[in-house]
Amino acid sequence: MTALEALNLAAPLADTYNAVERKLLVAIARQLTLNDNHELNEVSKWQIKKLTQLGQLDRDAAKIIAAGTKGVPADFAGTVQKAIETTLAEDGLTDMWHNQSFSESAKKAVRHYRAQAKDVYNQVNTVMKYKAHSSYVKAVNSVADKMTAESRIRQAEIADKQSFLDIMNSNAAAAASGSVTRTRAVRDTIHEMAQRGIPAFVDRAGREWSPEAYVNMDVRNTVKNTATEAAFGTMDALGQDVFEVSAHAGARHKCRPWQGKLISKSGRTAEITDLRGRKYKVFPLSATSYGEPDGLFGINCGHRPRGVSDGLFVKSSKTSEEYGKDDEELYNRICRQRELERRVRKTKTEADMLEAAGDTEGAKAVRRRAAEQNKQLRAYCEENGLKYRGGRVKTYGKVTAGLTNGKNGGIIEMTRKKDGAHRRTSSRGLQIIDKPTYNKLTEDFIKHDGIIIRGADAERHLKNNYASYLPSLNTAFIRDDATISEVLEEMYHAKQDRTKMFGEVLTTEVHLRREIDAQKYLLSVTDKFKIPDEEVAVTKANLEYYENELKKLLGGERHET
């Protein structure tokens, strides 16, 4: 199978991840300006507010990835199967492939890589979700940096609690003179994000691979590995020990000496005769670069073995320079086409992101740039005899995933009614936590350097909610009219975070398990803290909700480990 054929095989999977990447980027852009009144000029407050929305972004990312990649393992397995059938057809072995008594050893290769597909792409999905999370944090900080270099609150780096409180309660964080406007800051940050994208894989050297690049590489190598193993399995079934190495133009340094050569798998065959009676020298496999990452049949190698039998084969007469030259030229032209397509998609995605962020003027300017790039793509295809594929530069309209009412932004929303006595009643008709209980519940949190924001600052941050905990800053926001359940739950979430309960990385599964644990904890201390029946009923409803969400997550394709 040629590199061009492998590229075409990988295209549907690459398109799937391109769509997922684009939806994640749009979701992040929307989050940057969602519920933003655009009148706040205190950078630190804006930054804190945006970071509290990380929980919702994580949930949106998980939904986007799960929905967009649901069929990937099956599609990948089908791609591998198709590659095997194509390879065997080239060698005239298709009929034998379907002979069960013959083909079991060769089919082991297919089963192996089909089983591997799910693990590989679950890993890709997990990396993309993590990178969406980190990209959002970077975007928030980037916007804040561009708005003012003097008063940015850096995530997880607040050492002085009092100075933080001073900032939150004063105008010290107002945008510095000469700094760019928020609209411009968001616009510049979105451009950077659209160009950078959401990585799907990080290799040992720390290099980040785009979804398209990684999928193409993985499909190409998996197809090659499967085809090689299937070919070796076929040789074993036919009793063949010798194979001929295919040849193509542009072979790598460690592969080039072995193109067109006859190789013995066992190393025992030294000579072999063709149909015309000509004798050929056979080299042992151990003498080649086989087994080295950049060697024969190694990573990104385009060669494959073709089994031969003594006295029954005709050796290829094509030279390395002649073999596949036209295919290589076409492959290079198509790679350039893909590059131009990526440029158009990135620009269109940037426009979609700007629209999601409410910057219609910026989006119009970027769409004009995308139209010009698309015109250049069409011209390139026409000049090089390639088919223009409009579907590969579409971005398919708006992404609907975003913040929702209810459990928004990782802020636990409570709507509970009053019960019991000895506590004031709020305008909501709920009992407000009394001061002694409040001091008791928050004591441990404060001992662990926790920061509590209350009063008007908390109300502006929380809006329609009454308490929340921000892990990245070890900060809790609590309104003056919060209930005991609301305070108790957020203090428990802080404890969960300190102890890394259920895991150090806040994946969707860890988040759900922490929420379930917190609801169970609230129910266990109902009598101790005299929690009203109405609040208990809501806690039970929340518990049922989170348990159902976890069941749905674990019952389908698991994208986090």
Coordinates of C-alpha atoms in Angstrom, one line a residue:
M1 CA 0.0 0.0 0.0
T2 CA 1.4 3.4 -1.1
A3 CA 1.7 6.4 1.1
L4 CA -1.0 8.1 -1.0
E5 CA -3.4 5.2 -0.4
A6 CA -2.7 5.3 3.3
L7 CA -3.3 9.0 3.3
N8 CA -6.7 8.5 1.6
L9 CA -7.6 5.7 4.0
A10 CA -6.9 8.0 7.0
A11 CA -8.8 11.0 5.6
P12 CA -12.3 10.1 7.1
L13 CA -10.8 9.6 10.6
A14 CA -8.7 12.8 10.3
D15 CA -11.9 14.6 9.3
T16 CA -13.7 13.3 12.3
Y17 CA -11.0 14.7 14.7
N18 CA -10.8 18.0 12.7
A19 CA -14.5 18.5 13.4
V20 CA -14.0 17.7 17.1
E21 CA -11.1 20.1 17.4
R22 CA -13.0 22.9 15.8
K23 CA -16.0 22.4 18.1
L24 CA -13.7 22.4 21.2
L25 CA -12.1 25.7 20.0
V26 CA -15.5 27.3 19.4
A27 CA -16.7 26.2 22.9
I28 CA -13.6 27.7 24.5
A29 CA -14.1 31.0 22.6
R30 CA -17.7 31.2 23.7
Q31 CA -16.7 30.6 27.3
L32 CA -14.2 33.5 27.2
T33 CA -17.1 36.0 26.9
L34 CA -20.2 34.1 28.1
N35 CA -22.2 36.1 30.6
D36 CA -19.7 38.9 30.4
N37 CA -21.2 42.3 30.9
H38 CA -18.3 44.0 29.1
E39 CA -18.4 46.8 31.6
L40 CA -16.1 45.3 34.1
N41 CA -12.7 46.8 33.8
E42 CA -11.0 45.0 36.6
V43 CA -8.9 42.3 35.0
S44 CA -8.5 40.2 38.1
K45 CA -12.3 39.8 38.6
W46 CA -12.8 38.9 34.9
Q47 CA -10.0 36.3 35.1
I48 CA -11.4 34.7 38.3
K49 CA -14.9 34.6 36.8
K50 CA -13.6 32.9 33.7
L51 CA -11.5 30.3 35.6
T52 CA -14.6 29.3 37.6
Q53 CA -16.2 28.2 34.3
L54 CA -13.5 25.5 33.8
G55 CA -15.9 22.8 35.2
Q56 CA -18.5 23.5 32.5
L57 CA -15.8 23.7 29.8
D58 CA -14.6 20.2 30.9
R59 CA -18.1 18.8 30.7
D60 CA -18.7 20.4 27.3
A61 CA -15.4 19.1 26.0
A62 CA -16.3 15.6 27.2
K63 CA -19.6 15.7 25.4
I64 CA -18.2 17.1 22.2
I65 CA -15.4 14.4 22.1
A66 CA -17.8 11.6 23.0
A67 CA -20.4 12.6 20.4
G68 CA -17.8 13.3 17.7
T69 CA -15.7 10.2 18.1
K70 CA -18.3 7.6 19.0
G71 CA -17.7 5.4 16.0
V72 CA -13.9 5.9 15.7
P73 CA -12.7 2.5 17.0
A74 CA -15.1 0.7 14.6
D75 CA -14.1 3.0 11.8
F76 CA -10.4 2.5 12.6
A77 CA -10.8 -1.3 12.6
G78 CA -12.6 -1.1 9.3
T79 CA -9.8 1.0 7.9
V80 CA -7.2 -1.6 9.0
Q81 CA -9.3 -4.5 7.5
K82 CA -9.6 -2.6 4.2
A83 CA -5.9 -2.0 4.1
I84 CA -5.2 -5.7 4.7
E85 CA -7.6 -6.8 1.9
T86 CA -6.0 -4.2 -0.5
T87 CA -2.5 -5.5 0.3
L88 CA -3.4 -9.1 -0.2
A89 CA -5.3 -8.4 -3.4
E90 CA -2.1 -6.8 -4.8
D91 CA -0.3 -10.1 -4.1
G92 CA -3.2 -12.2 -5.5
L93 CA -3.9 -13.8 -2.1
T94 CA -7.5 -12.6 -1.5
D95 CA -9.1 -16.0 -1.9
M96 CA -6.6 -17.6 0.4
W97 CA -7.3 -14.9 3.0
H98 CA -10.8 -16.3 3.3
N99 CA -9.6 -19.9 3.8
Q100 CA -10.0 -20.4 7.6
S101 CA -7.6 -23.3 7.7
F102 CA -4.9 -21.2 6.1
S103 CA -5.3 -17.7 7.4
E104 CA -5.6 -17.9 11.2
S105 CA -2.0 -16.9 11.8
A106 CA -2.2 -13.9 9.4
K107 CA -5.6 -12.8 10.9
K108 CA -4.0 -12.6 14.3
A109 CA -2.4 -9.3 13.2
V110 CA -5.7 -7.8 12.3
R111 CA -7.3 -8.8 15.6
H112 CA -4.3 -7.4 17.5
Y113 CA -4.5 -4.0 15.8
R114 CA -8.3 -3.9 16.0
A115 CA -8.1 -4.5 19.7
Q116 CA -5.4 -1.8 20.0
A117 CA -7.5 0.8 18.2
K118 CA -9.8 1.5 21.1
D119 CA -7.0 2.1 23.6
V120 CA -5.1 4.3 21.1
Y121 CA -8.1 6.6 20.4
N122 CA -9.3 6.7 24.0
Q123 CA -5.8 8.1 24.7
V124 CA -6.2 10.6 22.0
N125 CA -9.6 11.6 23.3
T126 CA -8.2 12.0 26.8
V127 CA -5.3 14.2 25.6
M128 CA -7.7 16.4 23.6
K129 CA -9.9 16.9 26.6
Y130 CA -6.9 17.7 28.8
K131 CA -5.5 20.1 26.2
A132 CA -8.9 21.8 25.8
H133 CA -8.8 22.4 29.5
S134 CA -5.3 23.8 29.5
S135 CA -6.0 25.8 26.3
Y136 CA -8.9 27.6 28.0
V137 CA -6.7 28.4 31.0
K138 CA -4.0 29.7 28.7
A139 CA -6.5 31.7 26.8
V140 CA -7.9 33.4 29.9
N141 CA -4.5 34.2 31.1
S142 CA -3.5 35.4 27.6
V143 CA -6.4 37.8 27.5
A144 CA -5.6 39.1 30.9
D145 CA -2.0 39.6 30.0
K146 CA -3.0 41.6 26.9
M147 CA -5.4 43.7 28.9
T148 CA -2.8 44.6 31.5
A149 CA 0.7 43.4 32.3
E150 CA 0.6 44.9 35.7
S151 CA -2.4 43.4 37.5
R152 CA -2.9 39.9 36.2
I153 CA -3.7 37.3 38.9
R154 CA -1.8 34.2 37.9
Q155 CA -3.6 30.9 38.4
A156 CA -2.5 28.9 41.4
E157 CA 0.3 31.4 42.2
I158 CA -1.4 33.6 44.8
A159 CA 0.9 33.5 47.8
D160 CA -0.3 36.5 49.8
K161 CA -4.0 36.2 50.8
Q162 CA -4.4 39.7 52.0
S163 CA -3.0 41.3 48.8
F164 CA -5.4 39.2 46.9
L165 CA -8.3 40.4 49.0
D166 CA -7.1 44.0 48.5
I167 CA -7.2 43.5 44.8
M168 CA -10.6 41.9 44.8
N169 CA -12.0 44.8 46.9
S170 CA -10.5 47.7 45.2
N171 CA -9.9 49.2 41.8
A172 CA -6.2 48.2 41.8
A173 CA -6.9 45.7 39.0
A174 CA -8.3 48.2 36.6
A175 CA -6.8 48.0 33.1
A176 CA -3.5 49.9 32.9
S177 CA -3.2 52.9 30.7
G178 CA -2.1 52.0 27.2
S179 CA -3.2 48.4 27.4
V180 CA -5.3 46.9 24.6
T181 CA -9.1 46.7 24.9
R182 CA -10.8 43.4 25.9
T183 CA -12.3 43.0 22.5
R184 CA -8.9 43.3 20.9
A185 CA -7.3 41.0 23.5
V186 CA -9.9 38.3 23.0
R187 CA -9.5 38.7 19.2
D188 CA -5.8 38.3 19.3
T189 CA -6.0 35.3 21.7
I190 CA -8.6 33.6 19.5
H191 CA -6.3 34.0 16.5
E192 CA -3.5 32.3 18.4
M193 CA -5.7 29.5 19.5
A194 CA -7.1 28.8 16.1
Q195 CA -3.6 28.6 14.7
R196 CA -2.3 26.4 17.5
G197 CA -5.4 24.1 17.7
I198 CA -6.1 21.4 20.2
P199 CA -3.3 18.8 20.3
A200 CA -4.2 15.1 20.2
F201 CA -0.9 13.6 21.2
V202 CA 2.3 14.6 23.0
D203 CA 5.3 12.4 22.2
R204 CA 8.2 11.6 24.5
A205 CA 10.2 14.6 23.2
G206 CA 7.3 16.9 24.3
R207 CA 6.2 17.7 20.7
E208 CA 2.5 18.3 20.3
W209 CA 0.8 16.6 17.4
S210 CA -2.4 18.0 15.8
P211 CA -5.4 15.6 15.5
E212 CA -4.9 15.4 11.7
A213 CA -1.2 14.8 11.8
Y214 CA -1.4 12.2 14.6
V215 CA -4.3 10.3 13.0
N216 CA -2.6 10.2 9.6
M217 CA 0.6 8.9 11.3
D218 CA -1.2 6.4 13.4
V219 CA -3.3 5.0 10.6
R220 CA -0.3 4.8 8.3
N221 CA 1.9 3.0 10.8
T222 CA -0.9 0.7 12.0
V223 CA -1.8 -0.2 8.4
K224 CA 1.8 -0.8 7.7
N225 CA 2.4 -3.0 10.8
T226 CA -0.8 -4.9 10.2
A227 CA 0.0 -5.5 6.5
T228 CA 3.5 -6.6 7.5
E229 CA 2.3 -9.1 10.1
A230 CA -0.4 -10.4 7.8
A231 CA 2.2 -10.9 5.1
F232 CA 4.5 -12.8 7.4
G233 CA 1.5 -14.9 8.7
T234 CA 0.6 -15.7 5.1
M235 CA 4.2 -16.7 4.4
D236 CA 4.1 -19.1 7.4
A237 CA 0.9 -20.6 6.2
L238 CA 2.4 -21.2 2.7
G239 CA 5.7 -22.5 4.0
Q240 CA 7.6 -19.5 2.6
D241 CA 10.8 -18.3 4.2
V242 CA 11.9 -15.7 1.7
F243 CA 10.3 -12.4 0.8
E244 CA 11.1 -9.6 -1.7
V245 CA 11.2 -6.1 -0.3
S246 CA 9.1 -3.6 -2.3
A247 CA 10.8 -0.5 -3.9
H248 CA 9.8 3.1 -4.2
A249 CA 11.3 6.5 -4.9
G250 CA 12.6 8.5 -2.0
A251 CA 13.4 5.6 0.3
R252 CA 15.0 6.3 3.6
H253 CA 18.7 5.8 4.2
K254 CA 18.4 2.6 6.2
C255 CA 15.8 1.1 3.9
R256 CA 17.3 2.0 0.5
P257 CA 20.0 -0.8 0.4
W258 CA 17.3 -3.5 0.8
Q259 CA 14.8 -2.4 -1.9
G260 CA 14.2 -5.2 -4.3
K261 CA 16.4 -7.6 -2.3
L262 CA 15.4 -11.1 -1.2
I263 CA 15.4 -11.6 2.5
S264 CA 15.2 -14.8 4.6
K265 CA 13.1 -14.6 7.7
S266 CA 15.0 -17.5 9.4
G267 CA 18.4 -16.6 8.0
R268 CA 18.8 -20.2 6.8
T269 CA 18.1 -19.6 3.1
A270 CA 21.2 -18.4 1.2
E271 CA 20.0 -18.7 -2.4
I272 CA 16.8 -19.0 -4.4
T273 CA 15.8 -19.7 -8.0
D274 CA 13.1 -17.9 -10.1
L275 CA 10.8 -19.3 -12.8
R276 CA 13.5 -18.8 -15.4
G277 CA 16.1 -20.7 -13.5
R278 CA 18.0 -17.6 -12.5
K279 CA 19.6 -17.7 -9.0
Y280 CA 19.5 -14.9 -6.6
K281 CA 21.4 -14.3 -3.4
V282 CA 19.2 -14.2 -0.2
F283 CA 20.2 -12.1 2.8
P284 CA 19.3 -12.9 6.4
L285 CA 16.7 -10.7 8.0
S286 CA 19.2 -10.1 10.8
A287 CA 21.6 -8.3 8.4
T288 CA 19.0 -5.7 7.5
S289 CA 17.8 -2.6 9.6
Y290 CA 14.7 -4.5 10.5
G291 CA 13.7 -3.8 14.2
E292 CA 15.1 -0.3 14.2
P293 CA 12.6 2.5 14.5
D294 CA 13.9 4.2 11.3
G295 CA 14.8 0.9 9.7
L296 CA 13.1 -1.5 7.3
F297 CA 9.3 -1.8 8.1
G298 CA 9.9 0.7 11.0
I299 CA 8.0 3.9 11.8
N300 CA 6.8 5.6 8.6
C301 CA 8.5 3.1 6.4
G302 CA 6.6 2.6 3.1
H303 CA 8.0 -0.8 2.2
R304 CA 6.3 -4.2 2.5
P305 CA 7.3 -7.8 2.1
R306 CA 6.1 -10.1 -0.7
G307 CA 6.6 -13.8 0.0
V308 CA 8.1 -15.9 -2.7
S309 CA 8.6 -19.7 -3.2
D310 CA 11.7 -21.3 -4.7
G311 CA 11.3 -21.9 -8.4
L312 CA 7.8 -20.3 -8.5
F313 CA 8.4 -16.5 -8.5
V314 CA 9.3 -13.7 -10.9
K315 CA 11.4 -11.0 -9.4
S316 CA 10.3 -7.4 -9.9
S317 CA 12.2 -5.6 -12.7
K318 CA 11.5 -2.1 -11.5
T319 CA 14.3 -0.1 -10.0
S320 CA 14.0 2.1 -6.9
E321 CA 14.0 5.2 -9.1
E322 CA 11.2 4.0 -11.4
Y323 CA 9.0 2.4 -8.8
G324 CA 6.2 4.6 -7.5
K325 CA 7.7 7.9 -8.9
D326 CA 4.4 9.1 -10.3
D327 CA 2.6 8.1 -7.1
E328 CA 5.2 10.0 -5.0
E329 CA 4.7 13.2 -7.1
L330 CA 0.9 12.9 -6.8
Y331 CA 1.3 12.3 -3.1
N332 CA 3.3 15.5 -2.7
R333 CA 0.7 17.5 -4.6
I334 CA -2.1 16.1 -2.5
C335 CA -0.1 16.9 0.7
R336 CA 0.2 20.5 -0.4
Q337 CA -3.6 20.5 -1.1
R338 CA -4.2 19.2 2.4
E339 CA -2.0 22.0 3.8
L340 CA -4.0 24.6 1.9
E341 CA -7.3 23.0 3.2
R342 CA -6.0 23.2 6.7
R343 CA -5.2 26.8 6.3
V344 CA -8.8 27.5 5.2
R345 CA -10.3 25.5 8.0
K346 CA -8.2 27.2 10.6
T347 CA -9.3 30.6 9.3
K348 CA -13.0 29.6 9.2
T349 CA -12.7 28.2 12.7
E350 CA -11.2 31.5 13.9
A351 CA -14.3 33.3 12.4
D352 CA -16.6 30.8 14.1
M353 CA -14.8 31.4 17.4
L354 CA -15.1 35.2 17.1
E355 CA -18.8 34.8 16.4
A356 CA -19.2 32.6 19.4
A357 CA -17.4 35.3 21.4
G358 CA -19.8 37.9 20.1
D359 CA -17.2 39.7 17.9
T360 CA -19.2 39.9 14.7
E361 CA -17.0 42.6 13.2
G362 CA -13.9 40.6 13.8
A363 CA -15.6 37.5 12.3
K364 CA -16.5 39.4 9.1
A365 CA -12.9 40.4 8.5
V366 CA -11.6 36.9 9.1
R367 CA -14.3 35.4 6.8
R368 CA -13.0 37.6 4.0
R369 CA -9.5 36.3 4.6
A370 CA -10.9 32.7 4.5
A371 CA -12.7 33.4 1.2
E372 CA -9.4 34.6 -0.3
Q373 CA -7.5 31.5 0.9
N374 CA -10.3 29.3 -0.5
K375 CA -9.9 31.0 -3.9
Q376 CA -6.2 30.2 -3.8
L377 CA -7.0 26.5 -2.9
R378 CA -9.3 26.2 -5.9
A379 CA -6.7 27.7 -8.2
Y380 CA -4.1 25.2 -6.9
C381 CA -6.4 22.3 -7.5
E382 CA -7.1 23.4 -11.0
E383 CA -3.5 24.0 -11.9
N384 CA -2.5 20.6 -10.6
G385 CA -5.3 18.5 -11.9
L386 CA -6.7 17.8 -8.4
K387 CA -10.4 17.7 -7.4
Y388 CA -11.5 20.5 -5.2
R389 CA -13.2 19.0 -2.1
G390 CA -15.4 21.6 -0.6
G391 CA -16.4 19.3 2.2
R392 CA -12.9 19.3 3.6
V393 CA -13.0 23.1 4.3
K394 CA -16.5 23.3 5.8
T395 CA -16.9 24.0 9.4
Y396 CA -20.6 23.0 9.6
G397 CA -22.2 26.0 11.3
K398 CA -22.4 26.9 14.9
V399 CA -21.5 24.7 17.9
T400 CA -24.4 24.5 20.3
A401 CA -22.5 23.2 23.3
G402 CA -22.0 25.9 26.0
L403 CA -22.8 26.9 29.5
T404 CA -26.2 25.8 30.6
N405 CA -28.4 26.8 33.5
G406 CA -28.3 24.8 36.6
K407 CA -24.9 23.1 37.3
N408 CA -23.0 25.9 35.5
G409 CA -19.3 26.7 35.5
G410 CA -18.5 24.1 38.2
I411 CA -20.6 26.2 40.6
I412 CA -23.1 24.1 42.6
E413 CA -26.5 25.7 42.4
M414 CA -28.8 25.0 45.3
T415 CA -32.5 25.8 45.3
R416 CA -33.7 24.7 48.7
K417 CA -36.4 25.6 51.1
K418 CA -36.3 26.3 54.8
D419 CA -36.7 24.0 57.7
G420 CA -35.8 24.0 61.4
A421 CA -35.3 27.0 63.6
H422 CA -32.7 29.4 65.1
R423 CA -31.6 30.6 61.7
R424 CA -32.5 33.7 59.8
T425 CA -34.6 33.3 56.6
S426 CA -33.4 34.7 53.3
S427 CA -35.5 36.3 50.6
R428 CA -35.5 32.9 49.0
G429 CA -37.3 31.5 51.9
L430 CA -34.3 29.4 52.9
Q431 CA -32.5 29.4 56.3
I432 CA -29.3 31.3 56.3
I433 CA -26.3 29.6 58.0
D434 CA -25.7 31.0 61.5
K435 CA -22.4 32.6 62.3
P436 CA -21.1 29.9 64.8
T437 CA -21.8 27.1 62.4
Y438 CA -20.2 29.1 59.5
N439 CA -17.0 29.7 61.6
K440 CA -16.9 26.0 62.5
L441 CA -17.3 24.8 58.9
T442 CA -14.8 27.2 57.4
E443 CA -12.1 26.9 60.1
D444 CA -10.2 24.0 58.6
F445 CA -10.3 25.6 55.1
I446 CA -8.8 28.8 56.4
K447 CA -6.1 26.8 58.2
H448 CA -5.1 25.3 54.8
D449 CA -4.6 28.8 53.4
G450 CA -8.0 29.0 51.8
I451 CA -9.3 32.3 50.7
I452 CA -13.0 33.2 51.3
I453 CA -14.6 36.0 49.3
R454 CA -17.9 37.3 50.7
G455 CA -20.3 40.2 50.5
A456 CA -20.8 42.2 47.3
D457 CA -17.7 40.8 45.6
A458 CA -19.1 37.3 46.1
E459 CA -22.5 38.3 44.8
R460 CA -21.0 39.8 41.6
H461 CA -19.0 36.7 41.0
L462 CA -21.8 34.2 41.8
K463 CA -24.7 36.0 40.3
N464 CA -27.6 33.6 40.7
N465 CA -25.6 31.1 42.8
Y466 CA -24.8 31.2 46.5
A467 CA -21.5 29.4 47.0
S468 CA -18.7 28.0 44.9
Y469 CA -15.1 26.7 45.3
L470 CA -12.4 27.4 42.8
P471 CA -9.7 24.7 43.1
S472 CA -7.1 26.5 40.9
L473 CA -6.9 29.4 43.4
N474 CA -8.0 27.6 46.6
T475 CA -10.7 30.2 46.9
A476 CA -14.3 30.0 48.0
F477 CA -17.0 32.5 47.1
I478 CA -19.9 32.6 49.7
R479 CA -22.8 34.9 49.7
D480 CA -24.1 36.3 53.0
D481 CA -27.4 34.6 52.6
A482 CA -26.0 31.1 51.8
T483 CA -27.5 28.1 53.5
I484 CA -25.7 25.5 55.6
S485 CA -25.8 22.9 52.8
E486 CA -24.2 25.3 50.4
V487 CA -21.4 26.2 52.7
L488 CA -20.9 22.6 53.9
E489 CA -20.7 21.3 50.3
E490 CA -18.1 23.8 49.1
M491 CA -15.9 23.2 52.2
Y492 CA -16.1 19.5 51.5
H493 CA -15.2 20.0 47.8
A494 CA -12.1 21.9 49.1
K495 CA -11.2 18.9 51.2
Q496 CA -11.6 16.6 48.3
D497 CA -9.3 18.8 46.2
R498 CA -6.6 18.9 48.9
T499 CA -6.6 15.1 49.3
K500 CA -6.8 14.5 45.5
M501 CA -9.9 12.3 46.1
F502 CA -10.5 9.9 43.2
G503 CA -7.5 11.3 41.2
E504 CA -5.2 14.2 40.8
V505 CA -6.5 15.3 37.4
L506 CA -10.1 16.6 37.4
T507 CA -11.5 14.5 34.6
T508 CA -15.2 14.2 34.0
E509 CA -15.3 10.9 35.9
V510 CA -13.4 12.3 38.9
H511 CA -15.7 15.3 39.0
L512 CA -18.8 13.1 39.0
R513 CA -17.3 10.9 41.7
R514 CA -16.5 13.9 43.9
E515 CA -20.0 15.3 43.4
I516 CA -21.6 11.9 44.3
D517 CA -19.3 11.6 47.4
A518 CA -20.2 15.2 48.5
Q519 CA -23.9 14.5 48.2
K520 CA -23.6 11.3 50.3
Y521 CA -21.6 13.3 52.8
L522 CA -24.3 15.9 53.1
L523 CA -26.9 13.2 53.7
S524 CA -24.7 11.6 56.4
V525 CA -24.5 14.8 58.5
T526 CA -28.2 15.8 58.1
D527 CA -29.0 15.2 61.8
K528 CA -25.7 16.6 63.0
F529 CA -26.2 20.0 61.4
K530 CA -30.0 20.0 61.4
I531 CA -30.2 20.4 57.7
P532 CA -33.9 21.1 56.7
D533 CA -35.9 18.5 54.9
E534 CA -36.3 20.6 51.8
E535 CA -32.5 20.8 51.4
V536 CA -32.2 17.1 52.0
A537 CA -34.6 16.4 49.2
V538 CA -32.6 18.6 46.8
T539 CA -29.4 16.8 47.9
K540 CA -31.0 13.4 47.1
A541 CA -32.1 14.7 43.7
N542 CA -28.5 15.9 43.0
L543 CA -27.2 12.6 44.1
E544 CA -29.5 10.8 41.7
Y545 CA -28.5 13.2 38.9
Y546 CA -24.7 12.7 39.3
E547 CA -25.1 8.9 39.7
N548 CA -27.0 8.8 36.4
E549 CA -24.4 10.9 34.7
L550 CA -21.6 8.6 35.9
K551 CA -23.5 5.6 34.8
K552 CA -24.0 7.0 31.3
L553 CA -20.3 7.9 31.2
L554 CA -19.1 4.5 32.2
G555 CA -21.8 2.6 30.3
G556 CA -20.6 3.9 26.9
E557 CA -17.2 4.6 25.4
R558 CA -14.9 5.6 28.2
H559 CA -12.7 8.5 27.2
E560 CA -10.9 9.1 30.4
T561 CA -8.8 6.8 32.6

